[in-house]
PDB file of C-alpha atoms and ligand atoms in Angstrom:
ATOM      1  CA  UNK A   1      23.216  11.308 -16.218  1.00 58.00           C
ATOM      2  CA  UNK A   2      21.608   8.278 -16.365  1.00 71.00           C
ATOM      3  CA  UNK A   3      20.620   6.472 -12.922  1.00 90.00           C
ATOM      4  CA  UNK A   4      22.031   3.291 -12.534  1.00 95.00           C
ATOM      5  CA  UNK A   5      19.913   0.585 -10.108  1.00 98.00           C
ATOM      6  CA  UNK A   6      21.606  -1.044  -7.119  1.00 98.00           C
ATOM      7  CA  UNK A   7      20.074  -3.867  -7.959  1.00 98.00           C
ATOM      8  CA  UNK A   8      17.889  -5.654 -10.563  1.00 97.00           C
ATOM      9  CA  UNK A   9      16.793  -8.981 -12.059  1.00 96.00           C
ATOM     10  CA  UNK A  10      13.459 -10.358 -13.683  1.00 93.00           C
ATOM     11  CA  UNK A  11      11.352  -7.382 -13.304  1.00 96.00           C
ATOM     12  CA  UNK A  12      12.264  -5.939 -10.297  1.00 98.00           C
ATOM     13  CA  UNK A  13      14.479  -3.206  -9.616  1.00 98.00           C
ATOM     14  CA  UNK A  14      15.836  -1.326  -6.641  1.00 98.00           C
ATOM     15  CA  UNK A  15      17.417   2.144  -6.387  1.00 98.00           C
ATOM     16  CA  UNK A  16      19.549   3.376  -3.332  1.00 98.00           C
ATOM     17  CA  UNK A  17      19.109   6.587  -1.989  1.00 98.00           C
ATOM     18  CA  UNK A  18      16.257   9.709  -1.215  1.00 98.00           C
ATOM     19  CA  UNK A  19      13.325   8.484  -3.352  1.00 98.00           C
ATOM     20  CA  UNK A  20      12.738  12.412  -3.257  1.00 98.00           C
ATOM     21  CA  UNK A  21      15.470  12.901  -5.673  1.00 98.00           C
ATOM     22  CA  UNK A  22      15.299   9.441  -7.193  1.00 98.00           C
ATOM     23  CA  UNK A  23      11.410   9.165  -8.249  1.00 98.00           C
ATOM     24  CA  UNK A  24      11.430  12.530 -10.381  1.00 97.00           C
ATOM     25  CA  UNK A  25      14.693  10.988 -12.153  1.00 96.00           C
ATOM     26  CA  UNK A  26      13.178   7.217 -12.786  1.00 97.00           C
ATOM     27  CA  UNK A  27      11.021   8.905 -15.995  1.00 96.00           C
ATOM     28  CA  UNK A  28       8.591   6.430 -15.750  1.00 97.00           C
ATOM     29  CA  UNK A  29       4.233   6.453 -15.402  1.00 98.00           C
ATOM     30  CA  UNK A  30       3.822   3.203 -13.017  1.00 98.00           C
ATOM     31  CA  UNK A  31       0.415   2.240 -12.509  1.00 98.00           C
ATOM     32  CA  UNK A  32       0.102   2.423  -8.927  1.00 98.00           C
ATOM     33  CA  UNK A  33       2.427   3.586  -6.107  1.00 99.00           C
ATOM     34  CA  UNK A  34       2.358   1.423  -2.805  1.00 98.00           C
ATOM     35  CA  UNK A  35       4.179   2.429   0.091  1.00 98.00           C
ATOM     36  CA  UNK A  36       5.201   2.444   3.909  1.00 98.00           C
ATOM     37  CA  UNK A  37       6.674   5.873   4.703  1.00 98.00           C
ATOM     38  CA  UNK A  38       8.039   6.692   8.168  1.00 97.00           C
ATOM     39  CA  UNK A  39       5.006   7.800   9.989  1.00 95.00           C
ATOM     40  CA  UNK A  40       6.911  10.341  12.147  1.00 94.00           C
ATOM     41  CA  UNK A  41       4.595   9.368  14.875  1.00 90.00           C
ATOM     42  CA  UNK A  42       7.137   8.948  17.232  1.00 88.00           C
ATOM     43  CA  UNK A  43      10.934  10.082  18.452  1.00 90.00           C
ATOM     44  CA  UNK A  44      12.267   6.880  17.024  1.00 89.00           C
ATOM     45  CA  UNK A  45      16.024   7.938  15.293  1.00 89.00           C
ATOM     46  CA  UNK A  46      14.121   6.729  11.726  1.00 89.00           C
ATOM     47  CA  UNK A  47      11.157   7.655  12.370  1.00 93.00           C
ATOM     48  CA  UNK A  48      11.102  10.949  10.997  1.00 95.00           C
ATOM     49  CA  UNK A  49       8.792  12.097   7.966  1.00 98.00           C
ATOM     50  CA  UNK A  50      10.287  12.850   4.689  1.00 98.00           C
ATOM     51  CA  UNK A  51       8.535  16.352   3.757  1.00 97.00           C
ATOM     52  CA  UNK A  52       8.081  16.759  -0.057  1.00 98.00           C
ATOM     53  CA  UNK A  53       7.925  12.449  -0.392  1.00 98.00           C
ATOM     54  CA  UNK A  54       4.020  13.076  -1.249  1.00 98.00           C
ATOM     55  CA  UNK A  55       4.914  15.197  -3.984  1.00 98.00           C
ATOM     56  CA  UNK A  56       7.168  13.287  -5.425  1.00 98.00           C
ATOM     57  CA  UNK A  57       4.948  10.328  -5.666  1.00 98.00           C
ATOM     58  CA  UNK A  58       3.007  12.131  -7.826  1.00 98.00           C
ATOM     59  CA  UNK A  59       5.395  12.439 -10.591  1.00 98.00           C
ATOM     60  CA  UNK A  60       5.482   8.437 -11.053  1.00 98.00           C
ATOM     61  CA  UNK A  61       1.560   7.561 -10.487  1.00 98.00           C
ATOM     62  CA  UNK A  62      -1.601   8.857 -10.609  1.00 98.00           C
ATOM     63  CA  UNK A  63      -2.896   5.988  -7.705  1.00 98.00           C
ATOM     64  CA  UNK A  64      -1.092   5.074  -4.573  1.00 98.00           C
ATOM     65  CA  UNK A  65      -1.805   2.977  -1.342  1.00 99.00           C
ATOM     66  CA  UNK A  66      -0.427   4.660   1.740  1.00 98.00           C
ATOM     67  CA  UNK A  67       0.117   2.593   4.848  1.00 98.00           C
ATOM     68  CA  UNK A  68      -0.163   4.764   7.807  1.00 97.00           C
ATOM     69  CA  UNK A  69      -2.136   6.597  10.982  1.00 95.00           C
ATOM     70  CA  UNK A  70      -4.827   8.687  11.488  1.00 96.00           C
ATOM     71  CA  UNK A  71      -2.287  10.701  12.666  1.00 95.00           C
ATOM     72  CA  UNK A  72       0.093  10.737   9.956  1.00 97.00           C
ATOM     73  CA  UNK A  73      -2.735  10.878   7.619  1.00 98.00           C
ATOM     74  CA  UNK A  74      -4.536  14.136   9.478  1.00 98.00           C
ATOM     75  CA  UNK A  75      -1.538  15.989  10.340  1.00 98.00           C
ATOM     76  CA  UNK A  76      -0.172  15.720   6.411  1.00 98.00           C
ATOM     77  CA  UNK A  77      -3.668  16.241   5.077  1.00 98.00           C
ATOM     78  CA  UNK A  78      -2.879  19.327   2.967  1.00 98.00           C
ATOM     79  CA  UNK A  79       0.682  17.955   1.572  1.00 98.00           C
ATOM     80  CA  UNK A  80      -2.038  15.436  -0.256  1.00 98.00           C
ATOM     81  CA  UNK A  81      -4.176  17.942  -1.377  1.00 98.00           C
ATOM     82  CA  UNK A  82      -1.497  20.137  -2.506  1.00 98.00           C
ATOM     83  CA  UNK A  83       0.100  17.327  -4.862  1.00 98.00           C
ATOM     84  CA  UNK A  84      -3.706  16.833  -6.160  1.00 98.00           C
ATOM     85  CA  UNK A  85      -4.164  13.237  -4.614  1.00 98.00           C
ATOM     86  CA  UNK A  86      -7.623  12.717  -3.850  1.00 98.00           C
ATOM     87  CA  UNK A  87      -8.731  10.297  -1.303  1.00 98.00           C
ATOM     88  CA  UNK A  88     -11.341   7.479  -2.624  1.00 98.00           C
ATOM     89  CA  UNK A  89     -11.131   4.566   0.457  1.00 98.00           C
ATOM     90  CA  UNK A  90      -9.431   3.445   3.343  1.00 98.00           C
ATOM     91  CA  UNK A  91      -8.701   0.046   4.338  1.00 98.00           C
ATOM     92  CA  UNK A  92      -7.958  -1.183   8.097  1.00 98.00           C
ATOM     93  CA  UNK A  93      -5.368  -4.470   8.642  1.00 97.00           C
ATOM     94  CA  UNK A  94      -6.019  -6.199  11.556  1.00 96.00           C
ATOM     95  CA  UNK A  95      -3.063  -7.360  13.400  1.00 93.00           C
ATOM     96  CA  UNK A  96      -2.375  -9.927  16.170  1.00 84.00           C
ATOM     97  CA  UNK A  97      -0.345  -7.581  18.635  1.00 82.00           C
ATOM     98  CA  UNK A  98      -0.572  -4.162  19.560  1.00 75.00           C
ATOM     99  CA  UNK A  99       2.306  -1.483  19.102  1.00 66.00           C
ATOM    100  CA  UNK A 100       0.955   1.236  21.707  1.00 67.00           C
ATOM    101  CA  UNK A 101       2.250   0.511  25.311  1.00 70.00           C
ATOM    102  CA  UNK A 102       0.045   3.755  26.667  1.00 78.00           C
ATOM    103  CA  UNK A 103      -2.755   2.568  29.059  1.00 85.00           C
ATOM    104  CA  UNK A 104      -4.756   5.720  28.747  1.00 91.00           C
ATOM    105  CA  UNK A 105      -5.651   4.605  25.024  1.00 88.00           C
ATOM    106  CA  UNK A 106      -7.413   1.603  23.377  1.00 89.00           C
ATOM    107  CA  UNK A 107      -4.811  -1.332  22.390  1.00 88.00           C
ATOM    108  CA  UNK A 108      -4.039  -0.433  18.782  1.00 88.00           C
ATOM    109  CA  UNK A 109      -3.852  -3.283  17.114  1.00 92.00           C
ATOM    110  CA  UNK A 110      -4.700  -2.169  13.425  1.00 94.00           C
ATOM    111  CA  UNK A 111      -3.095   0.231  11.235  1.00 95.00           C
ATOM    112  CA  UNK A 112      -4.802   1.765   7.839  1.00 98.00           C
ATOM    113  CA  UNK A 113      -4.058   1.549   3.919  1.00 98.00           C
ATOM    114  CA  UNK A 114      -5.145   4.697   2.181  1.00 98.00           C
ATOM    115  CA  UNK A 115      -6.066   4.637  -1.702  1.00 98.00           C
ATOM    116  CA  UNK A 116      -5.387   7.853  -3.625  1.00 98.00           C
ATOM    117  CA  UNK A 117      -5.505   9.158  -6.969  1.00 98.00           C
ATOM    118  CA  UNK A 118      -5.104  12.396  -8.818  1.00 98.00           C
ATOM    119  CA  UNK A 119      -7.242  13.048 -12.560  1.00 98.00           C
ATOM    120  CA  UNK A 120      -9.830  11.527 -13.259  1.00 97.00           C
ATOM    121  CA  UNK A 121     -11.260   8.322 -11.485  1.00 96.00           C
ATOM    122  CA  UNK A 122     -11.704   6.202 -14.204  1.00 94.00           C
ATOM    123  CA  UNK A 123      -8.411   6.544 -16.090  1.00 96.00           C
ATOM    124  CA  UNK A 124      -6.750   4.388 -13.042  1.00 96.00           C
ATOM    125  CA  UNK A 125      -6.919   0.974 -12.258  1.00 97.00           C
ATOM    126  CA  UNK A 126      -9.510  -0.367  -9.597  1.00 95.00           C
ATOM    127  CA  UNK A 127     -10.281  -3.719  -9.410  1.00 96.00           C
ATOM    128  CA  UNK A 128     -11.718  -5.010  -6.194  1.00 95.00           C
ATOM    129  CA  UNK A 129     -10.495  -8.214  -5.548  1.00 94.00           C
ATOM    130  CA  UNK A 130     -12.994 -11.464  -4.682  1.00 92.00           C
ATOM    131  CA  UNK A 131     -13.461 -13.590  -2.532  1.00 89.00           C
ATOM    132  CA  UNK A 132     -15.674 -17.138  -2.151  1.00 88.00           C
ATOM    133  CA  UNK A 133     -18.859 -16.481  -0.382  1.00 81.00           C
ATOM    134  CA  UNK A 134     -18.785 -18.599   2.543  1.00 76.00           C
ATOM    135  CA  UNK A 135     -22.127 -20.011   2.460  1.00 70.00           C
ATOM    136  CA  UNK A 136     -25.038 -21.227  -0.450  1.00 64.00           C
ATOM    137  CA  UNK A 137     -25.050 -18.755  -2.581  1.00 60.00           C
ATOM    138  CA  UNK A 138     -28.233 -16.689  -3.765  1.00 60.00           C
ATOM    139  CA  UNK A 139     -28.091 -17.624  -7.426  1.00 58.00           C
ATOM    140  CA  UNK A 140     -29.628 -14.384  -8.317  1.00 63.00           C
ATOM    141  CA  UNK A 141     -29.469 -11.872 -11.205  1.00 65.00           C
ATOM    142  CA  UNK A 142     -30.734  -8.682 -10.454  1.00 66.00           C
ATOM    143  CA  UNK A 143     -31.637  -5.220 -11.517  1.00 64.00           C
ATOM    144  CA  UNK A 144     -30.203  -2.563  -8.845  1.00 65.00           C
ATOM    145  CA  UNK A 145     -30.180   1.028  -8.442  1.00 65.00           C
ATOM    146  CA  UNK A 146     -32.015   3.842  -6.708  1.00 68.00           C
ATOM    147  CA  UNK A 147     -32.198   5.167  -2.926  1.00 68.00           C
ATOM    148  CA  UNK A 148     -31.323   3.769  -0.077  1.00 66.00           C
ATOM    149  CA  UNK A 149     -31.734   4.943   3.304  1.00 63.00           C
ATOM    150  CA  UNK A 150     -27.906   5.059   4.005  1.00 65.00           C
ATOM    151  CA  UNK A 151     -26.708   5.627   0.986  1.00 63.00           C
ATOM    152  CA  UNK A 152     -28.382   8.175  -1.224  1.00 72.00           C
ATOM    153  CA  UNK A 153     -28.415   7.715  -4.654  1.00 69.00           C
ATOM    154  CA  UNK A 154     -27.311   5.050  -6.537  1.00 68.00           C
ATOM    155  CA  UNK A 155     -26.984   4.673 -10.470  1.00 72.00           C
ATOM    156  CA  UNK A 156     -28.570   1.465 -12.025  1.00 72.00           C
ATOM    157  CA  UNK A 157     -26.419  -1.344 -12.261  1.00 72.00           C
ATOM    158  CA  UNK A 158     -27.399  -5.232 -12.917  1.00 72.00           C
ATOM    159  CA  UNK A 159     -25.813  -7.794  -9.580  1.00 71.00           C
ATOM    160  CA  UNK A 160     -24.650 -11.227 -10.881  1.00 74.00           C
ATOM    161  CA  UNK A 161     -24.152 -13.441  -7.563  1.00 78.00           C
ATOM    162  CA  UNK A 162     -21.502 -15.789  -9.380  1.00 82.00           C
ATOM    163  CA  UNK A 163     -20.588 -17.369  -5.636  1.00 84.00           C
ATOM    164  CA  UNK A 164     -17.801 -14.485  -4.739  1.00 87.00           C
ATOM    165  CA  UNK A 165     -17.808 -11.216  -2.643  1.00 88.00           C
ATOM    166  CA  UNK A 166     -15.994  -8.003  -3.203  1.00 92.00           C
ATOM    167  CA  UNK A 167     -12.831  -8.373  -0.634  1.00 94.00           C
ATOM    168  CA  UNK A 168     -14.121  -6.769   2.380  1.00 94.00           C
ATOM    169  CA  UNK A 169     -12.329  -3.294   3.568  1.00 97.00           C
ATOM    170  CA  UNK A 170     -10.484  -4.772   6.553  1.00 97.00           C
ATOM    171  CA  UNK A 171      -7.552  -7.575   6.608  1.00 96.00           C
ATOM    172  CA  UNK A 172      -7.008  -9.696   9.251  1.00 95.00           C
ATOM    173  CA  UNK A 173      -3.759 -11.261   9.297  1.00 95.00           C
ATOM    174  CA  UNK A 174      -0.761 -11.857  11.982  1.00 92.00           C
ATOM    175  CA  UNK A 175       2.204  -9.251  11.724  1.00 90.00           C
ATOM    176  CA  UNK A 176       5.395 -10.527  11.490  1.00 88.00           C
ATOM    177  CA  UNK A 177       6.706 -10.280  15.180  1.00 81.00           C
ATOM    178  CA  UNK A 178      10.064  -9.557  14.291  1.00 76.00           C
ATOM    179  CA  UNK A 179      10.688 -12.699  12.065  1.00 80.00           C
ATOM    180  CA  UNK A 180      10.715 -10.491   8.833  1.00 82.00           C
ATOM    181  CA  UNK A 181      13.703  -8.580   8.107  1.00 85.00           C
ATOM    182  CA  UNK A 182      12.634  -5.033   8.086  1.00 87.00           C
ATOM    183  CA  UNK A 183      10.605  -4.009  11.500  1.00 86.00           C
ATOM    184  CA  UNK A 184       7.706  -2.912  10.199  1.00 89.00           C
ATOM    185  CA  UNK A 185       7.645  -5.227   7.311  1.00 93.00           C
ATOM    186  CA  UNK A 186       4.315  -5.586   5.894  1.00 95.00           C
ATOM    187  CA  UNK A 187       3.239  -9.304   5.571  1.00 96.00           C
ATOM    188  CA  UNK A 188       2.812 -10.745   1.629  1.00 96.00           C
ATOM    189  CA  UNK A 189      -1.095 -11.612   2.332  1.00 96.00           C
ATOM    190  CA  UNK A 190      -1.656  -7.753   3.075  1.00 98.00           C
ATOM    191  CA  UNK A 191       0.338  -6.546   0.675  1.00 98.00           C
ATOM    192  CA  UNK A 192      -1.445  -8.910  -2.418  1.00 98.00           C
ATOM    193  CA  UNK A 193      -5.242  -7.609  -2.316  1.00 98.00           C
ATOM    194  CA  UNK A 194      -3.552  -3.782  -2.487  1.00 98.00           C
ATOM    195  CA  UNK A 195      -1.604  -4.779  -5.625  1.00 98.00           C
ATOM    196  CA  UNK A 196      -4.546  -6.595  -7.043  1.00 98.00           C
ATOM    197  CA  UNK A 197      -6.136  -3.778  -6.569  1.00 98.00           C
ATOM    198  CA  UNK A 198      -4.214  -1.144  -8.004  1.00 98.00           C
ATOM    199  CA  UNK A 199      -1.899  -2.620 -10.977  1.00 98.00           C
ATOM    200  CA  UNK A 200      -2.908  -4.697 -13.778  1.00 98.00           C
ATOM    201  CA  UNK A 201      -1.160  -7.745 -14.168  1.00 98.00           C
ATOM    202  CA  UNK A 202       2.554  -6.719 -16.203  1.00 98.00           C
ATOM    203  CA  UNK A 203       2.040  -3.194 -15.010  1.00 98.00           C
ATOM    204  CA  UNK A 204       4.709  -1.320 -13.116  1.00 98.00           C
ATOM    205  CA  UNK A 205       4.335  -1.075  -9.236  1.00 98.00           C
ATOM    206  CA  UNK A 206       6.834   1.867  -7.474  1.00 99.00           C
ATOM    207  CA  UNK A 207       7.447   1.881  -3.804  1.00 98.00           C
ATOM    208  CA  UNK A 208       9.841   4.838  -2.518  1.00 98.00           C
ATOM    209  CA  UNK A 209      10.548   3.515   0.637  1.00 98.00           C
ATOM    210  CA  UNK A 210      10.996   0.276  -0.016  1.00 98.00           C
ATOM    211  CA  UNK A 211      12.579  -1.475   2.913  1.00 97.00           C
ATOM    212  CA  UNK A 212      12.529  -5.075   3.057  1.00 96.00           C
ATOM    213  CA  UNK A 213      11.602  -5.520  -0.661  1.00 97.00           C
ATOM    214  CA  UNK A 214       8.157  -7.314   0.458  1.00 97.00           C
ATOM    215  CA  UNK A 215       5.830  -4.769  -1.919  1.00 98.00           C
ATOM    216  CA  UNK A 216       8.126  -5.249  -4.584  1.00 98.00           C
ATOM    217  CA  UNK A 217       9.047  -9.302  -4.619  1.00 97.00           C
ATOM    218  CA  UNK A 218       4.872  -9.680  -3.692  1.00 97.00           C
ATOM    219  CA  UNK A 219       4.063  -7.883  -6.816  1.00 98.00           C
ATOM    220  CA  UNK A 220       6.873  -9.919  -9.062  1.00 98.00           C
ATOM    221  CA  UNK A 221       5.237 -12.900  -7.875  1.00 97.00           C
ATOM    222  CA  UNK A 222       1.894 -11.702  -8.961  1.00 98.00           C
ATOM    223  CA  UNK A 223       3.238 -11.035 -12.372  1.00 98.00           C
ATOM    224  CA  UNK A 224       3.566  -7.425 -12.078  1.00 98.00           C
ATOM    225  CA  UNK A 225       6.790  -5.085 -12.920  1.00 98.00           C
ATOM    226  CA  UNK A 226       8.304  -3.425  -9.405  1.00 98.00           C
ATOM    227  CA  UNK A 227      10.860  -0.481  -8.696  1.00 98.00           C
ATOM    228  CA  UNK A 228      11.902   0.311  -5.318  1.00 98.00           C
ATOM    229  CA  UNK A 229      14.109   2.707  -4.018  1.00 98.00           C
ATOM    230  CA  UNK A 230      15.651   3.147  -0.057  1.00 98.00           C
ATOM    231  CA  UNK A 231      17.800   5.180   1.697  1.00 97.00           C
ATOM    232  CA  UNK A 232      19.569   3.004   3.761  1.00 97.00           C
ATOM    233  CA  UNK A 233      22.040   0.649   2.162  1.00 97.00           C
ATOM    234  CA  UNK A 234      22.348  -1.965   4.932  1.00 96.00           C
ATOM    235  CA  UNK A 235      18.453  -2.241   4.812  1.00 96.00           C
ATOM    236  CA  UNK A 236      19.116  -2.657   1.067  1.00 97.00           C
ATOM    237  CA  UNK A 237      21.413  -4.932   1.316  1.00 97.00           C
ATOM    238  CA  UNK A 238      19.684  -7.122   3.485  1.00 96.00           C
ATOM    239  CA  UNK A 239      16.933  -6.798   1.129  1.00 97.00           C
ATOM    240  CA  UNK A 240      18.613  -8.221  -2.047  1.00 97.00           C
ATOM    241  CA  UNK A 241      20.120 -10.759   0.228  1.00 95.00           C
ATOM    242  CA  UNK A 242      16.314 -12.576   0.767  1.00 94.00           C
ATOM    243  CA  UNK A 243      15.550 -11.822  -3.031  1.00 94.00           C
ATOM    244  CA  UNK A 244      18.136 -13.763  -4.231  1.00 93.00           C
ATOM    245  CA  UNK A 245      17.844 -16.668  -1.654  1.00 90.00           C
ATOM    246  CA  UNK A 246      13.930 -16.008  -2.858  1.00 79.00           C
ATOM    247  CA  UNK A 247      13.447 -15.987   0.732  1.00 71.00           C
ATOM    248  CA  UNK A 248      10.199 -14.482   1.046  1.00 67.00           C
TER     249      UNK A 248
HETATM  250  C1  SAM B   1       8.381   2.045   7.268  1.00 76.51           C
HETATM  251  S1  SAM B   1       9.786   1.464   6.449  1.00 76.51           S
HETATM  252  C2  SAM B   1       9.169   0.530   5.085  1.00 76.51           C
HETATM  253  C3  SAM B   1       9.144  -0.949   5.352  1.00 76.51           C
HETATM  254  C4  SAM B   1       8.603  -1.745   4.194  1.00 76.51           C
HETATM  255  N1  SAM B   1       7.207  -1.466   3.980  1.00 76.51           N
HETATM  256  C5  SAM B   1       8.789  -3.250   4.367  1.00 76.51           C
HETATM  257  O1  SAM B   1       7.819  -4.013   4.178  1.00 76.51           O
HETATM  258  O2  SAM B   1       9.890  -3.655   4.683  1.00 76.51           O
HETATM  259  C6  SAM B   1      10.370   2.937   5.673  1.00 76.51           C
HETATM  260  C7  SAM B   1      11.697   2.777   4.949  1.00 76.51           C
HETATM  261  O3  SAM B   1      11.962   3.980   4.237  1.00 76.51           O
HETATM  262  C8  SAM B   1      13.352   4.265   4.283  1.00 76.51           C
HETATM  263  N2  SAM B   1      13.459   5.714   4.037  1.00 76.51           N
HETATM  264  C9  SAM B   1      13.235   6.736   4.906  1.00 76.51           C
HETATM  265  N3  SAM B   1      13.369   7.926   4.287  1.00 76.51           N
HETATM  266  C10 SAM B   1      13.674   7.659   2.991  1.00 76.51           C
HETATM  267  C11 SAM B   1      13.883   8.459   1.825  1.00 76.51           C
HETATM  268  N4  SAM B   1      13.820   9.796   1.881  1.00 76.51           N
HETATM  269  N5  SAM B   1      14.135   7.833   0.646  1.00 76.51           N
HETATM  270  C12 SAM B   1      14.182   6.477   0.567  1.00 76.51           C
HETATM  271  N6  SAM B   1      13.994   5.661   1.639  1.00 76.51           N
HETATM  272  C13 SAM B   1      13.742   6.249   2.830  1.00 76.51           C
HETATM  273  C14 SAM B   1      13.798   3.778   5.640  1.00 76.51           C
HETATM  274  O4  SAM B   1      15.188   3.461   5.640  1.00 76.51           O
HETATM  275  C15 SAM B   1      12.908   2.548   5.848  1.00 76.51           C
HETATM  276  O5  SAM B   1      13.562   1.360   5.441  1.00 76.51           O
END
């Protein structure tokens, strides 16, 4: 049986239903998988962890960015492990507002990005984005490599300062305060430097739990392929509704 998208146009394609049964079924190798999975942190009606989703993930990618929380990420530690994603870097956005009304606790106002892979390290994509130095720059060319104190050893490696800086590992940027139309909709300026990242420009991009759309319309805009799949039709459906007004 062949599976039929809900929706598609220019690149981007969106399947309805469990991504657990869908992603096995797509048959395709995307280069990176970037997603937002229920964190089942708390008794919310959706907010409920879909067991075997890690798993699955694995049969489309061999990298993935994982939005989530320490506690998602340490209570599901082993379901990683099992499905041979290794962990290489984390990556903290900053937000404007916090989401944890407990006064026993700091204000959380930040939630993490977790970059996986499974084989071998340099067989996936990793390209650190850059930024302009603010600042004169150094002008320097220089020989590097060796010991340092906090680091150990290094291997040798020449530094060109060509006036940029490797993107730094935390994002600042305003969430969306309910104006997007998912609620936890994860703003285009957080989602670009991931995508960067991860997928080479024309590659394929999967997100299993795709809500809004915004990982997959962010990475058609950045010239990448995108396949998303949800489970809820009226989230799809008001999903297709802003990609089609282009309403992003
Ligand atoms: C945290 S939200 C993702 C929001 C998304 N990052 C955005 O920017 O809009 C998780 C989404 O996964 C969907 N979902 C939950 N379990 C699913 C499953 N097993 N298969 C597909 N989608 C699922 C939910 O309906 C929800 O829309």
């Amino acid at each position: 049986m062949t599976l039929a998208p809900y929706w598609s146009r220019d690149g981007l394609s969106l399947y309805l239903g469990d991504s657990r049964e869908i992603l096995p079924q797509l048959g395709v190798q995307a280069d990176l998988v970037l997603t937002d999975p229920p964190y089942g942190d708390t008794d919310l009606e959706w907010d409920v962890w879909p067991e075997g989703w890690v798993a699955a993930a694995a049969t489309v990618s061999s990298a993935m960015w994982c939005f989530g929380s320490m506690r998602m990420f340490l209570k599901h530690q082993a379901e990683f492990e099992a499905a041979g994603w290794k962990f290489s870097q984390d990556l903290v956005w900053e937000k404007n507002t916090g989401t944890n009304p407990m006064t026993d606790r700091f204000r959380r106002i930040h939630e993490h990005a977790l970059h996986f892979y499974r084989g071998r390290w340099d067989a996936v994509r990793h390209a650190t984005p850059r930024i302009l130095r603010q600042g004169p720059s150094i002008g320097a060319t220089r020989q590097r490599g060796g010991r340092a104190g906090h680091l150990g050893y290094y291997g040798p490696s020449v530094y060109v300062d060509d006036g940029t800086r490797l993107h730094s590992s935390v994002i600042h940027h305003p969430n969306l305060l309910g104006k997007g139309i998912h609620t936890t909709q994860k703003p285009v300026k957080v989602l670009q430097p991931l995508l960067m990242y991860g997928c080479p420009p024309g590659g394929l991009v999967v997100d299993p739990f795709a809500g809004s759309a915004a990982t997959l319309w962010t990475a058609v805009q950045l010239g990448r392929r995108a396949i998303g799949v949800e489970g809820s039709e009226e989230i799809l459906q008001r999903a297709v509704a802003a990609l089609e007004a282009a309403r992003w």
